[in-house]
Coordinates of N, CA, C and O and ligand atoms in Angstrom, one line a residue:
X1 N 144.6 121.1 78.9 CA 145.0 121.0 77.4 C 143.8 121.2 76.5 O 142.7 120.7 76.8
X2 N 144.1 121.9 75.4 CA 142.8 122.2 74.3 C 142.8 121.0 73.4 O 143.7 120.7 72.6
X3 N 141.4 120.3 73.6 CA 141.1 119.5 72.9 C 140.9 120.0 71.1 O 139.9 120.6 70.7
X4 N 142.0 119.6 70.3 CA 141.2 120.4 69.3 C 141.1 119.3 67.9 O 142.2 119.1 67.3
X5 N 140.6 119.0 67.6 CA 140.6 118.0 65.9 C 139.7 118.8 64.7 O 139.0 119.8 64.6
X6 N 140.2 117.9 63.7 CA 140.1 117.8 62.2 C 139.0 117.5 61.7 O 138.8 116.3 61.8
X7 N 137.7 118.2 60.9 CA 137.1 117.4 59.9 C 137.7 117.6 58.1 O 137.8 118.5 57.3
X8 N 138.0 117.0 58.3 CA 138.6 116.8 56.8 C 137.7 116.8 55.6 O 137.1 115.7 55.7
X9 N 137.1 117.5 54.2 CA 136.4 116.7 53.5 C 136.5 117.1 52.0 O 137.7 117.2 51.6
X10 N 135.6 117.2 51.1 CA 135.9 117.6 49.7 C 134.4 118.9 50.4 O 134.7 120.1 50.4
X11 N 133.6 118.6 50.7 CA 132.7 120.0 50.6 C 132.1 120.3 49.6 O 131.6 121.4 49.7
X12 N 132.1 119.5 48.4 CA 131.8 119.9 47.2 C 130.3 119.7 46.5 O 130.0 119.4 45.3
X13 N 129.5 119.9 47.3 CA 129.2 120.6 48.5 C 129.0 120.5 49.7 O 129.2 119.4 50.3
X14 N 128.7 121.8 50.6 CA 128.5 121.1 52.1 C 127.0 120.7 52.4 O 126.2 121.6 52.5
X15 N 126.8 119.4 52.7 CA 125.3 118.6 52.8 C 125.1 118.7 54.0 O 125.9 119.2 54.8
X16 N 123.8 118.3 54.4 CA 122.9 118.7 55.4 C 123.8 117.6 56.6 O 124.3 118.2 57.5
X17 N 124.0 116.3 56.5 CA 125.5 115.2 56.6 C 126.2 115.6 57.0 O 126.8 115.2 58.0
X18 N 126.7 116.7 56.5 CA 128.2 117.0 56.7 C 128.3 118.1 58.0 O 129.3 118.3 58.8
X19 N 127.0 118.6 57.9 CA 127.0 119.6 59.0 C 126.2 118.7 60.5 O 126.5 119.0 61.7
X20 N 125.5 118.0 60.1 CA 125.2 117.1 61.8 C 126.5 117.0 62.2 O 126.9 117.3 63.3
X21 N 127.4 116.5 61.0 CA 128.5 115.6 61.8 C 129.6 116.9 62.6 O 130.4 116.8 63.6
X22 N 129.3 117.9 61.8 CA 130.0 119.3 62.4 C 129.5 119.6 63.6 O 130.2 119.5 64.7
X23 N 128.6 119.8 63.5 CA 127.9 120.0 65.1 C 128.4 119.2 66.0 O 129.0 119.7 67.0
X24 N 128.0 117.5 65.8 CA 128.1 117.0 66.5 C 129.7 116.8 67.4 O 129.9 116.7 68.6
X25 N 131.0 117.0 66.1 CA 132.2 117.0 66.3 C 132.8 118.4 67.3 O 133.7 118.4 68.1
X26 N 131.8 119.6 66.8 CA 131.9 120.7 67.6 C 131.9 120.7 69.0 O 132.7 121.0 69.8
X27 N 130.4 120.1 69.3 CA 130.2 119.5 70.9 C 131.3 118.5 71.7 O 131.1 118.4 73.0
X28 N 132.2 117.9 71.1 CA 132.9 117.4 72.0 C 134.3 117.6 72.1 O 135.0 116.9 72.9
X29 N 134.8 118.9 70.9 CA 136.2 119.2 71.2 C 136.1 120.9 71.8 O 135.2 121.7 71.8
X30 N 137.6 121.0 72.3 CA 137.5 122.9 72.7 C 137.5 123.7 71.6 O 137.1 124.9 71.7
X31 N 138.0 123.0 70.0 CA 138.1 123.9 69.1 C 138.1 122.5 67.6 O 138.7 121.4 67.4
X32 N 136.8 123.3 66.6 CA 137.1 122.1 65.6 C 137.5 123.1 64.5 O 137.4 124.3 64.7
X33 N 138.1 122.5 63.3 CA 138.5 122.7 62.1 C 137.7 121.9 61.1 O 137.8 120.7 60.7
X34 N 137.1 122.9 60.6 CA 136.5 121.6 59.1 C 137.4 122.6 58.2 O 137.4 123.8 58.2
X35 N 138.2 121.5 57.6 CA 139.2 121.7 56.4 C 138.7 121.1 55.0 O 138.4 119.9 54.8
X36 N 138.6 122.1 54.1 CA 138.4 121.9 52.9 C 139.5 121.4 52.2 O 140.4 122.2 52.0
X37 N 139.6 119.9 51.6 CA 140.8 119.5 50.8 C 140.5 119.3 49.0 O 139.3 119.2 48.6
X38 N 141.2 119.3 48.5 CA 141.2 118.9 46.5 C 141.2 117.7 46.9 O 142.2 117.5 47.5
X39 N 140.7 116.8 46.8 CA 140.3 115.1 46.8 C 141.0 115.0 45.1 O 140.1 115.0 44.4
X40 N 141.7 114.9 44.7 CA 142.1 114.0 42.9 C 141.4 113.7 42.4 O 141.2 114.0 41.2
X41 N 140.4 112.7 43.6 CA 139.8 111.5 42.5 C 138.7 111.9 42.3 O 137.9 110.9 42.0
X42 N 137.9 113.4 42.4 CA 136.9 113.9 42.2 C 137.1 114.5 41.4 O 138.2 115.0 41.5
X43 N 136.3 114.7 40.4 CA 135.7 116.1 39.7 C 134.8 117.0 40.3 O 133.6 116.8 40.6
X44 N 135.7 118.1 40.5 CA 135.1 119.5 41.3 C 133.9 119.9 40.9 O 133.7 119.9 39.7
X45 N 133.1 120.3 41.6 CA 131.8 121.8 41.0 C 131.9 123.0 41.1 O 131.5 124.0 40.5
X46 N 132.7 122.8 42.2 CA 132.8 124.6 43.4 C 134.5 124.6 43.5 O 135.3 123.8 43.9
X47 N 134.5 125.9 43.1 CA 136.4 126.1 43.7 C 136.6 126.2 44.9 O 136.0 126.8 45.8
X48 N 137.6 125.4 45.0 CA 138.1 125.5 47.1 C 137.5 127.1 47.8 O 136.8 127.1 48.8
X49 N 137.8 128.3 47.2 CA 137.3 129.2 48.2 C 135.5 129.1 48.0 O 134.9 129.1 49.1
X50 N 134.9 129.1 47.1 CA 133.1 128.9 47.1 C 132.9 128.0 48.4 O 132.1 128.2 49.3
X51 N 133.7 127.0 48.4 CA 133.4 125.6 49.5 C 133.7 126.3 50.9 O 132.7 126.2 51.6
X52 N 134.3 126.6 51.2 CA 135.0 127.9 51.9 C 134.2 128.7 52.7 O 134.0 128.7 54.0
X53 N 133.6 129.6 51.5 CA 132.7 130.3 51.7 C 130.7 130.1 52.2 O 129.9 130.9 52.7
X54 N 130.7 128.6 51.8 CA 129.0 128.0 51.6 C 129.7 127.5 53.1 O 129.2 128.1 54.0
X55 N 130.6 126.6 53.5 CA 130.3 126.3 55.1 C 130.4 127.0 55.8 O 130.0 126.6 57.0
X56 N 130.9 128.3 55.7 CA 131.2 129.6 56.8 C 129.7 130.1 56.6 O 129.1 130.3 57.7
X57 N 129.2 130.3 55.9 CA 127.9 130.6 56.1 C 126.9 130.0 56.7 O 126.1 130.5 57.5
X58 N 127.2 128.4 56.1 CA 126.2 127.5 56.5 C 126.2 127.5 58.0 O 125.3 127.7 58.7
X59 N 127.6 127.1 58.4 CA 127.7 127.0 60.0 C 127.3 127.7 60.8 O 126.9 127.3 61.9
X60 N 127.4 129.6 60.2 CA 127.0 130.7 60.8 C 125.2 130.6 61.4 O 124.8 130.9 62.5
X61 N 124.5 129.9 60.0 CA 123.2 130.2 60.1 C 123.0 129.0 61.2 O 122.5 129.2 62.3
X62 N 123.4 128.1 60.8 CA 123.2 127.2 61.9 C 123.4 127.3 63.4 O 123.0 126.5 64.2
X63 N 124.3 128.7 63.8 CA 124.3 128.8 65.1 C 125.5 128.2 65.8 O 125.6 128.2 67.0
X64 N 126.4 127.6 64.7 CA 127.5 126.7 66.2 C 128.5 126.7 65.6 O 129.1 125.7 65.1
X65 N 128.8 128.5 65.4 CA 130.2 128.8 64.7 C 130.6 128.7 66.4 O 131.5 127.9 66.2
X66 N 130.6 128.9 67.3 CA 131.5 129.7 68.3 C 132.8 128.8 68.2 O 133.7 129.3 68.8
X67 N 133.0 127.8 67.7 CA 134.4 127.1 68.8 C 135.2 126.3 67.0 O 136.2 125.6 66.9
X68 N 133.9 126.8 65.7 CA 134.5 126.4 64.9 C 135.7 127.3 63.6 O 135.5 128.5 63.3
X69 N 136.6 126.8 63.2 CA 137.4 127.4 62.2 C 137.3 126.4 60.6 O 137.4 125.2 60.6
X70 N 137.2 127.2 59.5 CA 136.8 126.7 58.3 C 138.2 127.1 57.8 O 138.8 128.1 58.3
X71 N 139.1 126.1 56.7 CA 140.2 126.7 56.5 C 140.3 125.7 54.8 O 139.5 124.8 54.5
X72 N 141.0 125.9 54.3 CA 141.4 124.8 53.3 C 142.6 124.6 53.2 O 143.3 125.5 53.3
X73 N 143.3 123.2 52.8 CA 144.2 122.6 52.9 C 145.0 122.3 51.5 O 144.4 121.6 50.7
X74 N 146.3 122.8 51.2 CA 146.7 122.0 49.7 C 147.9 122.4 49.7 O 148.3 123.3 49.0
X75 N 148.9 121.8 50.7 CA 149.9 122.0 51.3 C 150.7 120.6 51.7 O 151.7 120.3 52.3
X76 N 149.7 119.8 51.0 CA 150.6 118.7 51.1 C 149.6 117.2 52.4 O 148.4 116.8 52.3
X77 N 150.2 117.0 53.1 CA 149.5 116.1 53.6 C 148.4 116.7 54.7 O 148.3 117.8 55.2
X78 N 147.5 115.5 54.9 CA 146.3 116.0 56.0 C 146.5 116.2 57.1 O 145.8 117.0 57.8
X79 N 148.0 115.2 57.9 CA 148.1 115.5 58.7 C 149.2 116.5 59.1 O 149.4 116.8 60.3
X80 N 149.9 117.1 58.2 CA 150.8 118.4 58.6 C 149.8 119.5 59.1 O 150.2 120.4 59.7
X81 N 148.6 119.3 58.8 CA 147.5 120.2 58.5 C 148.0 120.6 60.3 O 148.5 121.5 60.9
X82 N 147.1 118.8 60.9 CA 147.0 119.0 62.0 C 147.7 118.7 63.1 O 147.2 118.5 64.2
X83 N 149.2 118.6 62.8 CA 150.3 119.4 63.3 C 150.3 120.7 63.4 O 150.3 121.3 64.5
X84 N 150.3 121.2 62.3 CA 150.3 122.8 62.5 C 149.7 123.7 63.4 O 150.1 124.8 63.7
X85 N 148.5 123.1 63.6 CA 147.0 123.9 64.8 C 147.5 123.0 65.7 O 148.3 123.6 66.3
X86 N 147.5 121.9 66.0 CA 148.1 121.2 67.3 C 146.5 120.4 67.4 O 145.7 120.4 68.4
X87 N 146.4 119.8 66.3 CA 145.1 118.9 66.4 C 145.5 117.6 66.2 O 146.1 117.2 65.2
X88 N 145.1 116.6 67.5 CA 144.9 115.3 67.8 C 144.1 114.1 67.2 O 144.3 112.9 67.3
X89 N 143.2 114.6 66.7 CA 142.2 113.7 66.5 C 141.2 114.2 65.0 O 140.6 115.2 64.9
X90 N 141.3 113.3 64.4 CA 140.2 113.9 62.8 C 138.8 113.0 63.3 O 138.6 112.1 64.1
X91 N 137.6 114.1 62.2 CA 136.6 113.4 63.0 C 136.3 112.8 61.7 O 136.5 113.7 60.8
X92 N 135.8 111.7 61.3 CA 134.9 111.4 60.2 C 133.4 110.8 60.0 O 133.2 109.8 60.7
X93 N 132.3 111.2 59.3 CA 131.2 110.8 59.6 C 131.4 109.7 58.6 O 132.1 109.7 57.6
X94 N 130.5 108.8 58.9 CA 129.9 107.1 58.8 C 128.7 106.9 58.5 O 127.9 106.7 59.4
X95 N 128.3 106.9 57.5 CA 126.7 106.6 56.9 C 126.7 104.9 57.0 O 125.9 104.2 57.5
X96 N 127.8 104.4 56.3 CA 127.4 102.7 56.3 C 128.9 102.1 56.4 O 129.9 102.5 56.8
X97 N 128.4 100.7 55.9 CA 130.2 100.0 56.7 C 130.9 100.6 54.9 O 132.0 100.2 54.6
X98 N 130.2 101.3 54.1 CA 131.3 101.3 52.7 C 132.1 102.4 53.2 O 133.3 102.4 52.9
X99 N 131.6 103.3 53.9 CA 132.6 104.6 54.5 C 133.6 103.9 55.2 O 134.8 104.3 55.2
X100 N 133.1 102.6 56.1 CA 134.1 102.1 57.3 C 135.0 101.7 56.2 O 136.0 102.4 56.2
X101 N 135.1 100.8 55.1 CA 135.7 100.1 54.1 C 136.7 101.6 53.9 O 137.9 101.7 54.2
X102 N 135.9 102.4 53.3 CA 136.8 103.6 52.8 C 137.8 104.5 53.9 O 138.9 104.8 53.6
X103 N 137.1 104.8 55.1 CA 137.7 105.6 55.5 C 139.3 104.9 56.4 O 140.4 105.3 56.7
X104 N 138.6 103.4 56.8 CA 139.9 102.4 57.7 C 140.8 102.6 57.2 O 141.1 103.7 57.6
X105 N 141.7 102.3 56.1 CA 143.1 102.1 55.6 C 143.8 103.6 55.6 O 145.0 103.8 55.7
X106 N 142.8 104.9 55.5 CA 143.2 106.3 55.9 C 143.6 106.5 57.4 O 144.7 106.8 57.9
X107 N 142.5 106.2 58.1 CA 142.7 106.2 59.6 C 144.1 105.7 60.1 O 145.0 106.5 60.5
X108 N 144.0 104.5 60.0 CA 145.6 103.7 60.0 C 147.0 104.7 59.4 O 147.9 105.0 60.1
X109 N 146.9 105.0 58.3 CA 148.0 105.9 57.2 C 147.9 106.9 58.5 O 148.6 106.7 59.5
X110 N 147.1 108.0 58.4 CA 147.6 108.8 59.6 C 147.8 108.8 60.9 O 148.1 109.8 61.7
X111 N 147.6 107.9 61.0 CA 148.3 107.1 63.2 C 149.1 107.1 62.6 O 149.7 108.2 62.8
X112 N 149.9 106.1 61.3 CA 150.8 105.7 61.5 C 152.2 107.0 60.7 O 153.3 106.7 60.3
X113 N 151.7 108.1 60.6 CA 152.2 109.3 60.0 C 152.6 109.7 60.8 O 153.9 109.8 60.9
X114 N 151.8 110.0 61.8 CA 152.1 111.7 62.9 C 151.0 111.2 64.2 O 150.8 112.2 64.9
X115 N 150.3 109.9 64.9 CA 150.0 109.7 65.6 C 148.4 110.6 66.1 O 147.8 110.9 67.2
X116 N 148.1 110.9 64.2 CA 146.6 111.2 64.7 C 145.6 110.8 64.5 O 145.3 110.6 63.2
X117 N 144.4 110.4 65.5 CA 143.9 109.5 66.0 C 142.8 109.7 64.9 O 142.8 110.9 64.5
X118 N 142.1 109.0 64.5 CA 140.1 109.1 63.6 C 139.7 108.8 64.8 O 140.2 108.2 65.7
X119 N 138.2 109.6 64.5 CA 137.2 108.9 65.5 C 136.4 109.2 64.8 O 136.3 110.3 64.3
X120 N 135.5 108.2 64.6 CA 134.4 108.0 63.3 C 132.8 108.7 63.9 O 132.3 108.1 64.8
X121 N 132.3 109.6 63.5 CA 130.9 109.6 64.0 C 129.5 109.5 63.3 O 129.2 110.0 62.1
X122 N 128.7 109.0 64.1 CA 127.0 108.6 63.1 C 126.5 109.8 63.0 O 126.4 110.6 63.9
X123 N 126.1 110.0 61.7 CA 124.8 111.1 61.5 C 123.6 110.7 62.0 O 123.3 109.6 62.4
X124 N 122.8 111.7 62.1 CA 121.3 111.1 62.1 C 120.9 110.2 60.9 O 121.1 110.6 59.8
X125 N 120.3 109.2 61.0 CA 119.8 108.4 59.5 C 119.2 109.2 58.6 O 119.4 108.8 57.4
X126 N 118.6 110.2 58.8 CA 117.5 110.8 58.4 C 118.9 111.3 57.2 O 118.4 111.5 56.0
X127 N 120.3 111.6 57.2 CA 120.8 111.9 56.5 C 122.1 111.0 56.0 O 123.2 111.5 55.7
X128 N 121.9 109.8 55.9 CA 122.2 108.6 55.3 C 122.5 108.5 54.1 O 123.5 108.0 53.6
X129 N 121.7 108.9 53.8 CA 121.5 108.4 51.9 C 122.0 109.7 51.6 O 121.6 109.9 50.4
X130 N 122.8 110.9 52.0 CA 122.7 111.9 51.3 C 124.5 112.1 51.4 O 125.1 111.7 52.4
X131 N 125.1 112.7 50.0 CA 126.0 112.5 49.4 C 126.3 113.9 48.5 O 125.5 114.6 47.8
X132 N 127.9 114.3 48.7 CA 127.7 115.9 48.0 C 127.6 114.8 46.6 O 126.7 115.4 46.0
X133 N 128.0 113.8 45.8 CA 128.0 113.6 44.9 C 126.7 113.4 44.4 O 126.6 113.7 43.2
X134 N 125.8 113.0 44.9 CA 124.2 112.7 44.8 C 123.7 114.2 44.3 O 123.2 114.6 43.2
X135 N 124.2 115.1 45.5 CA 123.9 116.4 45.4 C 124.3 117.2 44.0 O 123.5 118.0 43.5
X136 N 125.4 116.9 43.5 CA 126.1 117.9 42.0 C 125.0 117.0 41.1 O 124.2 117.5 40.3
X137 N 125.1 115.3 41.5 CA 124.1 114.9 40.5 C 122.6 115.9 39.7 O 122.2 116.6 38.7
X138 N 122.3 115.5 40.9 CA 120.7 116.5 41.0 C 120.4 117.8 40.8 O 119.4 118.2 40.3
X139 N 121.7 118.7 41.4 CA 121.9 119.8 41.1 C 122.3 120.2 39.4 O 122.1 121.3 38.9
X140 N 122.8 119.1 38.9 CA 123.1 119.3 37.2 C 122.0 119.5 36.1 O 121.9 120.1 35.0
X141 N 121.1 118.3 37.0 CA 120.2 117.3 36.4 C 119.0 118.3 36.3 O 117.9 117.9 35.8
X142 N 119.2 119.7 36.6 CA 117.9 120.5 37.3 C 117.0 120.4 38.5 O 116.1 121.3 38.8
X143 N 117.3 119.2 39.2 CA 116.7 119.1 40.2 C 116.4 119.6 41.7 O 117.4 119.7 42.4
X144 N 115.6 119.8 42.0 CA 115.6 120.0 43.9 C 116.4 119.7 44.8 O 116.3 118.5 45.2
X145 N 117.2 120.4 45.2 CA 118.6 119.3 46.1 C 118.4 120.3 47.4 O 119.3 120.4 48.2
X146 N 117.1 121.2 47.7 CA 116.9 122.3 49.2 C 116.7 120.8 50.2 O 117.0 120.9 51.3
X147 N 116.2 119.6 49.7 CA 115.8 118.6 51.4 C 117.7 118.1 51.8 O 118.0 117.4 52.7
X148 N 118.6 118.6 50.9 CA 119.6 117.6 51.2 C 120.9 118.8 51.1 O 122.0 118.6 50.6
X149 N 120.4 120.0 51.5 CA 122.0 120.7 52.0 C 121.3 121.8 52.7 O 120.0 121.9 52.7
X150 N 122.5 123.1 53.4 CA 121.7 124.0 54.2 C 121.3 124.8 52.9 O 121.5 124.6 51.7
X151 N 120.7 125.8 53.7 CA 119.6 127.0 52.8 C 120.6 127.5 51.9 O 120.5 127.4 50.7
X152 N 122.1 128.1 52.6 CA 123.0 128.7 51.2 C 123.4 128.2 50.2 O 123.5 128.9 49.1
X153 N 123.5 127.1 50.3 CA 124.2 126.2 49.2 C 122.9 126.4 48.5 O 122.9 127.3 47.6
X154 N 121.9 125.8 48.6 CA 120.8 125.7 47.7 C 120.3 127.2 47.1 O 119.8 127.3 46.0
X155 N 120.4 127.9 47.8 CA 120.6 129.3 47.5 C 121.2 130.0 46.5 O 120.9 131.0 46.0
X156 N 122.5 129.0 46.3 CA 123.8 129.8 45.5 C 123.4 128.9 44.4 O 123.5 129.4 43.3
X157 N 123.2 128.1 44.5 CA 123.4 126.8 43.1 C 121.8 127.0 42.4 O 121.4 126.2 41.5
X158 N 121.4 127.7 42.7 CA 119.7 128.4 42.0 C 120.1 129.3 41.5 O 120.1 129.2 40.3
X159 N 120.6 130.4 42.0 CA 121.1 131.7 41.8 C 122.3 131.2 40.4 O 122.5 131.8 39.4
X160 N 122.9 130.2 40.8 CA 124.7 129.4 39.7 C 124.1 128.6 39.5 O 124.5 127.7 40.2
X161 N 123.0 128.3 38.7 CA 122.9 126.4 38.2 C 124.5 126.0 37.6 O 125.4 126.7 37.1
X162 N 124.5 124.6 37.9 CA 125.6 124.3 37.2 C 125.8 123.3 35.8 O 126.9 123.2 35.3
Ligands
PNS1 O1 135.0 114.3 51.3 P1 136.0 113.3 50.7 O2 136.3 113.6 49.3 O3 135.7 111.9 51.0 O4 137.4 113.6 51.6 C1 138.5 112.9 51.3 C2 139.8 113.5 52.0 C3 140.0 114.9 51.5 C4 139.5 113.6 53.5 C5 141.0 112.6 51.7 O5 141.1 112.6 50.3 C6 142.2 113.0 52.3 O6 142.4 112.7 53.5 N1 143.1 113.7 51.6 C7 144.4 114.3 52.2 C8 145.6 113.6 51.5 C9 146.4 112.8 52.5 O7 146.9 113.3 53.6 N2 146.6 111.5 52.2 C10 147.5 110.6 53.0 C11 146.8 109.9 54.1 S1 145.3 109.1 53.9

């Protein structure tokens, strides 16, 4: 059977974070999906396809597209998502217990939806402290945000200050 799960996120942008945790989610299913979602309770920077477009790049450069698919979601719930691909398990990364605070009461909601499972994974520390919202911060503010996302993003948002 094909192991296949979910990263779920806003992407807005995709951080240096977001991509260990890709990797690392890559290495242990037959096929991952990082799905780009409209979160509400954010205010966007990048339109769902730009987000789209900066992780399909980012992942490319990084070498560990083979087993991954970038897609975006706004079709209603997260887990119809992964019904539809025949995905068991979402992955989410965990910087501190406020993610565990945040992400538990979701975890639970979709077991208790459609029977699919979270499994939470650690970043390297080294990318802890780093946050796409920290990132738009800094990025607004005029600042250097190349130590805390891949080369495209920082690339594009030089090229697009926002
Ligand atoms: O990167 P983010 O903004 O923390 O990601 C949050 C996201 C998109 C994963 C979360 O908002 C989400 O799961 N949205 C899907 C809507 C949904 O299915 N809600 C019901 C179960 S929690």
């Amino acid at each position: 059977m094909r192991r296949i799960a979910v990263v779920p996120g806003s992407f807005d942008p995709v951080t240096l974070g977001h991509l260990d945790v890709i990797e690392r989610a890559a290495g242990l299913f037959d096929e991952l999906h990082v799905l780009v979602v409209h979160n509400p309770g954010k205010t966007a920077l990048l339109p769902i396809s730009r987000r789209v477009e900066l992780l399909q790049k980012s992942i490319r450069d990084a070498g560990i597209a083979g087993n991954i698919v970038v897609a975006s979601w706004s079709m209603g719930l997260l887990v119809d998502y992964c019904l539809e691909v025949g995905a068991s398990v979402l992955i989410k990364g965990i910087r501190s217990q406020v993610d565990v605070a945040y992400e538990t009461p979701m975890a639970i909601v979709n077991r208790n939806l459609a029977a699919v499972e979270t499994v939470f994974l650690l970043p390297d520390p080294a990318h802890a402290h780093v946050s796409s919202s920290l990132v738009r911060q800094v990025a607004a503010l005029g600042g250097d945000i190349a130590p805390y996302v891949p080369e495209a993003v920082a690339e594009f948002l030089q090229k697009a200050p926002v």
